[in-house]
């Protein structure tokens, strides 16, 4: 009897067919399905985790971006600017010299809503444009982003006009005349010690009825006017002063241009109506990218820029306007794939060309704010193409931005 080599035998294994028994096949099949399903969950989990991770990084990034603004200069915050008499304390003299070592840069400080001392914030960061949202109630102009933010003591006069008068009086105290024979500027020193000829734009956003607000603004800036601190148009040319008042929102264009021999409130012209062919030799005077809204002369807005008192053939130039602005998102559109498309760049070039031919400064508002890298890239592109002012809430970010074009500029903050 031949000795059979015994194979190790396991119960239930069918060694003849080499197949696994049914229960084992089922067990393995189950295990496979389990693995497959949980593998898919695992993958989704990983993706979710990555998304979550970068979400957190973004949130932290945003908060860090605001941190310097929240932890702002304690000296400025120790002062309650809503109390008028505080402006004459010792601290005030510190604030009078706030621009001592500040380099002015063409940014525009928007959104005074959550900034307690918007004017000083803008100046301390070196922004040469600052915005005041004004509402007319009870015969006075109140400052705030919305009606909820208005308080008795936050008025246009107390938060902007009076501090500017004080600051400029202080700077011009010992100088009788700036040594200039230049007829296109007043001979007063401006708010920036390092660049005394630099004008500060005070952009006044008319929030409610524009034709009612206009005379109030005009009379409240008279302290600046009388001292020769305002940029004005004398019927022939514009003479630049330390402060340039620009009206936007529901500001009525017809009232801005009503007086043809003297103007010191300038309009925020609609940039999207100034497009000229960027490659063409001659500028065409007509709007080619008009949004087709021919009834815009009566459009009233509570946010951003309006076209009150304009007609389709209103002519905007440096005798009646200072900025030419538009809502980036509305005019240029969304940004896909992280950069401006060819078409978008051509549109922006054309708008810039049209505005510059009329002697106006280009300002886009409503450009993407985040991710920070995208924002910076868009800023980079805009400045590169010739945009004159950036609009934003992130003053630190704007001032860190390298305006002197761009070679050494990194993508990381
Ligand atoms: C406004 O200022 C006045 C005078 O300094 C003060 O008496 C009053 O309480 C302030 N009002 C508010 C709402 O802060
Ligand atoms: C102006 O002159 C007075 C007296 O000489 C001096 O006390 C003051 O600090 C000067 N002001 C400025 C802004 O230089
Ligand atoms: C603004 O006020 C003027 C005069 O009081 C009035 O005629 C006009 O209709 C008002 N405009 C709006 C948009 O309410
Ligand atoms: C224009 O403004 C100047 C200076 O305020 C004034 O003297 C003149 O009368 C005004 N002209 C008209 C037409 O309102």
Short mmCIF file of C-alpha atoms in Angstrom, two decimals, residues 33-345:
data_model
loop_
_atom_site.label_atom_id
_atom_site.label_comp_id
_atom_site.label_asym_id
_atom_site.label_seq_id
_atom_site.Cartn_x
_atom_site.Cartn_y
_atom_site.Cartn_z
CA UNK A 33 -16.85 44.68 -0.77
CA UNK A 34 -16.13 45.94 2.72
CA UNK A 35 -12.68 47.06 1.66
CA UNK A 36 -13.93 48.64 -1.52
CA UNK A 37 -16.68 50.56 0.23
CA UNK A 38 -14.56 51.67 3.12
CA UNK A 39 -11.73 52.47 0.78
CA UNK A 40 -14.02 54.88 -1.05
CA UNK A 41 -15.06 56.39 2.27
CA UNK A 42 -11.43 56.63 3.17
CA UNK A 43 -10.64 58.52 -0.02
CA UNK A 44 -13.53 60.89 0.50
CA UNK A 45 -12.38 61.31 4.06
CA UNK A 46 -8.94 62.25 2.88
CA UNK A 47 -10.35 64.79 0.43
CA UNK A 48 -12.59 66.16 3.14
CA UNK A 49 -9.66 66.40 5.47
CA UNK A 50 -7.59 68.27 2.90
CA UNK A 51 -10.45 70.67 2.22
CA UNK A 52 -10.98 71.18 5.92
CA UNK A 53 -7.29 71.72 6.45
CA UNK A 54 -7.00 74.39 3.78
CA UNK A 55 -10.27 75.90 4.95
CA UNK A 56 -8.77 76.27 8.41
CA UNK A 57 -5.56 77.67 6.95
CA UNK A 58 -7.62 80.19 5.03
CA UNK A 59 -9.65 81.21 8.06
CA UNK A 60 -6.51 81.61 10.13
CA UNK A 61 -4.96 83.57 7.28
CA UNK A 62 -7.95 85.91 7.16
CA UNK A 63 -7.88 86.44 10.90
CA UNK A 64 -4.16 87.04 10.92
CA UNK A 65 -4.71 89.55 8.16
CA UNK A 66 -7.06 91.50 10.36
CA UNK A 67 -5.04 91.12 13.49
CA UNK A 68 -2.88 94.21 13.03
CA UNK A 69 -6.05 96.20 12.56
CA UNK A 70 -7.74 94.79 15.61
CA UNK A 71 -4.64 95.28 17.72
CA UNK A 72 -4.21 98.71 16.41
CA UNK A 73 -1.98 101.45 17.64
CA UNK A 74 -3.05 101.73 21.26
CA UNK A 75 -2.31 105.43 21.36
CA UNK A 76 -4.86 106.16 18.67
CA UNK A 77 -7.42 104.05 20.41
CA UNK A 78 -6.92 105.53 23.81
CA UNK A 79 -8.51 108.61 22.40
CA UNK A 80 -12.24 108.77 22.06
CA UNK A 81 -12.71 110.79 18.92
CA UNK A 82 -16.41 110.97 19.50
CA UNK A 83 -15.68 113.43 22.30
CA UNK A 84 -14.91 116.69 20.56
CA UNK A 85 -12.89 118.23 23.37
CA UNK A 86 -10.46 115.31 23.43
CA UNK A 87 -8.93 116.57 20.23
CA UNK A 88 -7.19 119.24 22.27
CA UNK A 89 -5.46 116.89 24.70
CA UNK A 90 -1.78 115.98 24.61
CA UNK A 91 -2.53 112.94 22.56
CA UNK A 92 -3.79 115.15 19.82
CA UNK A 93 -0.34 116.54 19.18
CA UNK A 94 0.96 113.01 18.74
CA UNK A 95 -1.76 112.45 16.22
CA UNK A 96 -1.02 115.68 14.44
CA UNK A 97 2.36 114.26 13.55
CA UNK A 98 1.02 110.85 12.71
CA UNK A 99 2.38 110.89 9.17
CA UNK A 100 5.92 111.78 10.21
CA UNK A 101 7.62 108.71 8.74
CA UNK A 102 4.84 107.42 6.58
CA UNK A 103 5.33 106.93 2.88
CA UNK A 104 2.18 107.82 1.01
CA UNK A 105 0.92 105.14 -1.33
CA UNK A 106 -2.01 105.19 -3.73
CA UNK A 107 -4.41 103.05 -1.78
CA UNK A 108 -7.90 103.97 -0.94
CA UNK A 109 -9.17 103.20 2.52
CA UNK A 110 -12.71 102.03 2.17
CA UNK A 111 -15.18 100.91 4.75
CA UNK A 112 -15.05 103.08 7.80
CA UNK A 113 -17.68 100.95 9.48
CA UNK A 114 -15.54 98.94 11.85
CA UNK A 115 -12.68 101.34 12.12
CA UNK A 116 -13.01 103.64 15.06
CA UNK A 117 -10.70 106.30 13.74
CA UNK A 118 -10.93 105.86 10.00
CA UNK A 119 -9.11 109.02 9.02
CA UNK A 120 -6.13 108.36 11.26
CA UNK A 121 -5.96 104.72 10.25
CA UNK A 122 -5.76 105.67 6.61
CA UNK A 123 -3.10 108.30 7.24
CA UNK A 124 -1.01 106.15 9.50
CA UNK A 125 -0.84 103.45 6.85
CA UNK A 126 -0.04 106.05 4.25
CA UNK A 127 -3.18 105.73 2.14
CA UNK A 128 -3.75 108.80 0.03
CA UNK A 129 -7.47 108.21 -0.22
CA UNK A 130 -10.01 107.88 2.56
CA UNK A 131 -13.73 107.35 2.35
CA UNK A 132 -16.54 108.77 4.44
CA UNK A 133 -20.06 107.41 4.09
CA UNK A 134 -22.39 110.28 4.92
CA UNK A 135 -26.09 110.37 5.73
CA UNK A 136 -28.20 113.48 6.08
CA UNK A 137 -30.49 113.47 9.10
CA UNK A 138 -31.76 116.40 11.15
CA UNK A 139 -29.75 119.01 9.29
CA UNK A 140 -26.41 117.32 9.87
CA UNK A 141 -24.19 114.79 8.13
CA UNK A 142 -23.56 111.57 10.03
CA UNK A 143 -20.88 109.05 9.20
CA UNK A 144 -21.45 105.31 9.07
CA UNK A 145 -21.69 102.41 6.71
CA UNK A 146 -25.36 101.88 7.43
CA UNK A 147 -28.01 103.71 9.40
CA UNK A 148 -27.49 101.32 12.33
CA UNK A 149 -23.94 102.49 12.74
CA UNK A 150 -24.79 106.16 13.10
CA UNK A 151 -24.34 107.87 16.44
CA UNK A 152 -24.85 111.47 17.46
CA UNK A 153 -21.17 112.22 17.74
CA UNK A 154 -19.88 110.59 14.58
CA UNK A 155 -20.43 113.44 12.18
CA UNK A 156 -18.67 114.31 8.96
CA UNK A 157 -17.43 117.51 10.55
CA UNK A 158 -16.11 115.97 13.77
CA UNK A 159 -14.53 112.90 12.19
CA UNK A 160 -13.06 114.33 9.01
CA UNK A 161 -13.25 118.08 8.49
CA UNK A 162 -12.20 119.32 11.94
CA UNK A 163 -9.25 116.92 12.36
CA UNK A 164 -8.01 117.75 8.87
CA UNK A 165 -8.24 121.48 9.50
CA UNK A 166 -6.35 121.04 12.76
CA UNK A 167 -3.70 118.88 11.21
CA UNK A 168 -3.13 121.16 8.25
CA UNK A 169 -3.13 124.30 10.39
CA UNK A 170 -0.43 122.68 12.48
CA UNK A 171 1.68 121.74 9.47
CA UNK A 172 1.33 125.13 7.84
CA UNK A 173 1.84 127.03 11.09
CA UNK A 174 5.42 128.19 10.47
CA UNK A 175 5.53 128.10 6.69
CA UNK A 176 4.28 131.19 5.01
CA UNK A 177 4.78 129.81 1.55
CA UNK A 178 5.96 126.66 -0.02
CA UNK A 179 8.71 127.57 -2.43
CA UNK A 180 6.80 126.94 -5.59
CA UNK A 181 5.95 129.01 -8.59
CA UNK A 182 3.82 126.16 -9.79
CA UNK A 183 0.41 127.56 -10.67
CA UNK A 184 -1.19 124.15 -10.66
CA UNK A 185 -0.95 123.74 -6.91
CA UNK A 186 -1.83 125.78 -3.89
CA UNK A 187 1.19 126.60 -1.79
CA UNK A 188 0.00 124.80 1.32
CA UNK A 189 1.68 121.78 2.85
CA UNK A 190 -0.29 118.56 2.72
CA UNK A 191 -0.88 115.97 5.42
CA UNK A 192 2.10 113.78 4.54
CA UNK A 193 5.33 115.13 5.99
CA UNK A 194 7.41 113.00 3.66
CA UNK A 195 5.50 114.23 0.60
CA UNK A 196 3.96 117.62 1.37
CA UNK A 197 2.68 118.13 -2.16
CA UNK A 198 0.70 114.90 -2.06
CA UNK A 199 -3.03 115.51 -2.00
CA UNK A 200 -5.29 113.45 0.23
CA UNK A 201 -8.50 112.37 -1.45
CA UNK A 202 -11.55 112.64 0.76
CA UNK A 203 -14.10 110.49 -1.00
CA UNK A 204 -17.56 111.37 0.30
CA UNK A 205 -20.11 108.68 -0.38
CA UNK A 206 -23.58 110.28 -0.43
CA UNK A 207 -25.77 107.64 1.14
CA UNK A 208 -29.24 109.11 1.04
CA UNK A 209 -30.77 111.91 -1.03
CA UNK A 210 -27.84 113.30 -3.01
CA UNK A 211 -29.30 116.63 -4.02
CA UNK A 212 -30.10 117.37 -0.39
CA UNK A 213 -26.68 116.26 0.89
CA UNK A 214 -24.68 118.27 -1.63
CA UNK A 215 -25.18 121.76 -0.12
CA UNK A 216 -24.38 120.40 3.37
CA UNK A 217 -21.10 118.89 2.23
CA UNK A 218 -20.25 122.06 0.37
CA UNK A 219 -20.87 124.22 3.43
CA UNK A 220 -19.18 121.86 5.90
CA UNK A 221 -15.91 121.85 3.97
CA UNK A 222 -15.85 125.65 3.97
CA UNK A 223 -13.27 125.67 6.80
CA UNK A 224 -10.91 123.83 4.45
CA UNK A 225 -11.89 126.03 1.53
CA UNK A 226 -11.29 129.32 3.34
CA UNK A 227 -7.78 128.27 4.36
CA UNK A 228 -6.84 127.28 0.84
CA UNK A 229 -6.57 123.57 1.60
CA UNK A 230 -8.84 122.34 -1.18
CA UNK A 231 -8.11 121.30 -4.72
CA UNK A 232 -10.27 123.48 -6.96
CA UNK A 233 -11.14 124.19 -10.56
CA UNK A 234 -10.98 127.87 -11.42
CA UNK A 235 -12.81 127.81 -14.72
CA UNK A 236 -9.69 127.03 -16.70
CA UNK A 237 -7.57 124.55 -14.82
CA UNK A 238 -7.48 122.44 -11.74
CA UNK A 239 -5.31 123.71 -8.91
CA UNK A 240 -4.16 120.97 -6.58
CA UNK A 241 -4.35 121.46 -2.82
CA UNK A 242 -3.71 119.29 0.25
CA UNK A 243 -7.27 117.88 0.19
CA UNK A 244 -9.28 116.81 -2.84
CA UNK A 245 -12.95 116.26 -2.15
CA UNK A 246 -14.57 113.67 -4.42
CA UNK A 247 -18.26 112.84 -4.32
CA UNK A 248 -19.68 109.41 -5.04
CA UNK A 249 -22.71 107.27 -4.23
CA UNK A 250 -25.82 109.33 -4.84
CA UNK A 251 -23.82 112.47 -5.50
CA UNK A 252 -25.54 114.45 -8.27
CA UNK A 253 -23.29 115.16 -11.25
CA UNK A 254 -25.44 118.08 -12.37
CA UNK A 255 -24.82 119.85 -9.07
CA UNK A 256 -21.09 119.15 -9.26
CA UNK A 257 -20.86 120.92 -12.63
CA UNK A 258 -23.51 123.59 -11.94
CA UNK A 259 -20.90 126.31 -11.37
CA UNK A 260 -18.64 126.61 -14.40
CA UNK A 261 -16.11 129.01 -12.86
CA UNK A 262 -15.42 127.42 -9.49
CA UNK A 263 -15.61 123.81 -8.27
CA UNK A 264 -14.07 122.11 -5.28
CA UNK A 265 -16.20 118.96 -5.15
CA UNK A 266 -15.27 116.56 -7.92
CA UNK A 267 -17.20 113.64 -9.29
CA UNK A 268 -16.40 109.93 -9.21
CA UNK A 269 -16.87 109.24 -12.91
CA UNK A 270 -18.26 105.91 -14.14
CA UNK A 271 -15.20 104.12 -15.47
CA UNK A 272 -17.21 101.58 -17.42
CA UNK A 273 -18.46 104.37 -19.68
CA UNK A 274 -15.00 105.65 -20.55
CA UNK A 275 -13.70 102.66 -22.49
CA UNK A 276 -11.64 103.39 -25.56
CA UNK A 277 -10.01 100.81 -27.80
CA UNK A 278 -6.71 100.08 -26.05
CA UNK A 279 -4.73 99.58 -29.24
CA UNK A 280 -6.39 102.30 -31.31
CA UNK A 281 -4.40 105.40 -32.14
CA UNK A 282 -7.10 107.85 -31.22
CA UNK A 283 -9.49 107.72 -28.34
CA UNK A 284 -13.10 107.64 -29.22
CA UNK A 285 -15.20 109.77 -27.04
CA UNK A 286 -18.06 107.41 -26.89
CA UNK A 287 -18.79 104.70 -24.48
CA UNK A 288 -18.51 101.34 -26.13
CA UNK A 289 -18.93 99.25 -23.09
CA UNK A 290 -21.89 101.15 -21.77
CA UNK A 291 -23.98 98.77 -19.80
CA UNK A 292 -26.93 99.81 -21.92
CA UNK A 293 -28.62 101.34 -18.93
CA UNK A 294 -29.65 104.58 -20.60
CA UNK A 295 -31.98 105.39 -17.73
CA UNK A 296 -29.01 105.42 -15.39
CA UNK A 297 -29.35 109.16 -14.90
CA UNK A 298 -31.92 108.44 -12.24
CA UNK A 299 -30.42 105.34 -10.69
CA UNK A 300 -30.11 105.67 -6.96
CA UNK A 301 -27.99 103.37 -4.91
CA UNK A 302 -27.15 102.92 -1.30
CA UNK A 303 -23.99 101.00 -1.99
CA UNK A 304 -21.07 102.08 -4.08
CA UNK A 305 -21.17 104.43 -6.92
CA UNK A 306 -24.20 105.97 -8.56
CA UNK A 307 -24.88 107.94 -11.69
CA UNK A 308 -27.34 110.48 -10.29
CA UNK A 309 -27.60 113.61 -12.39
CA UNK A 310 -25.65 112.23 -15.34
CA UNK A 311 -27.01 111.88 -18.86
CA UNK A 312 -25.76 109.55 -21.58
CA UNK A 313 -23.73 112.44 -23.01
CA UNK A 314 -22.28 113.79 -19.79
CA UNK A 315 -18.63 114.50 -20.34
CA UNK A 316 -16.28 113.51 -17.55
CA UNK A 317 -12.83 115.03 -17.34
CA UNK A 318 -10.46 116.59 -14.86
CA UNK A 319 -12.48 119.81 -14.64
CA UNK A 320 -15.38 117.99 -13.00
CA UNK A 321 -14.11 114.58 -11.90
CA UNK A 322 -11.14 113.12 -10.10
CA UNK A 323 -11.57 109.37 -9.98
CA UNK A 324 -13.01 107.14 -12.62
CA UNK A 325 -14.23 104.08 -10.78
CA UNK A 326 -16.25 100.99 -11.30
CA UNK A 327 -17.27 97.83 -9.56
CA UNK A 328 -14.66 95.28 -10.59
CA UNK A 329 -16.96 92.32 -10.26
CA UNK A 330 -19.75 93.92 -12.28
CA UNK A 331 -17.63 95.42 -14.99
CA UNK A 332 -14.80 92.94 -15.41
CA UNK A 333 -16.56 89.88 -14.09
CA UNK A 334 -15.51 86.88 -12.11
CA UNK A 335 -12.00 85.58 -12.17
CA UNK A 336 -11.67 81.99 -13.27
CA UNK A 337 -8.57 79.84 -12.95
CA UNK A 338 -6.84 82.41 -10.79
CA UNK A 339 -6.01 84.99 -13.43
CA UNK A 340 -7.55 87.62 -15.65
CA UNK A 341 -8.53 86.41 -19.09
CA UNK A 342 -7.28 88.07 -22.25
CA UNK A 343 -10.67 89.69 -22.78
CA UNK A 344 -10.75 91.01 -19.24
CA UNK A 345 -7.30 92.50 -19.60
#
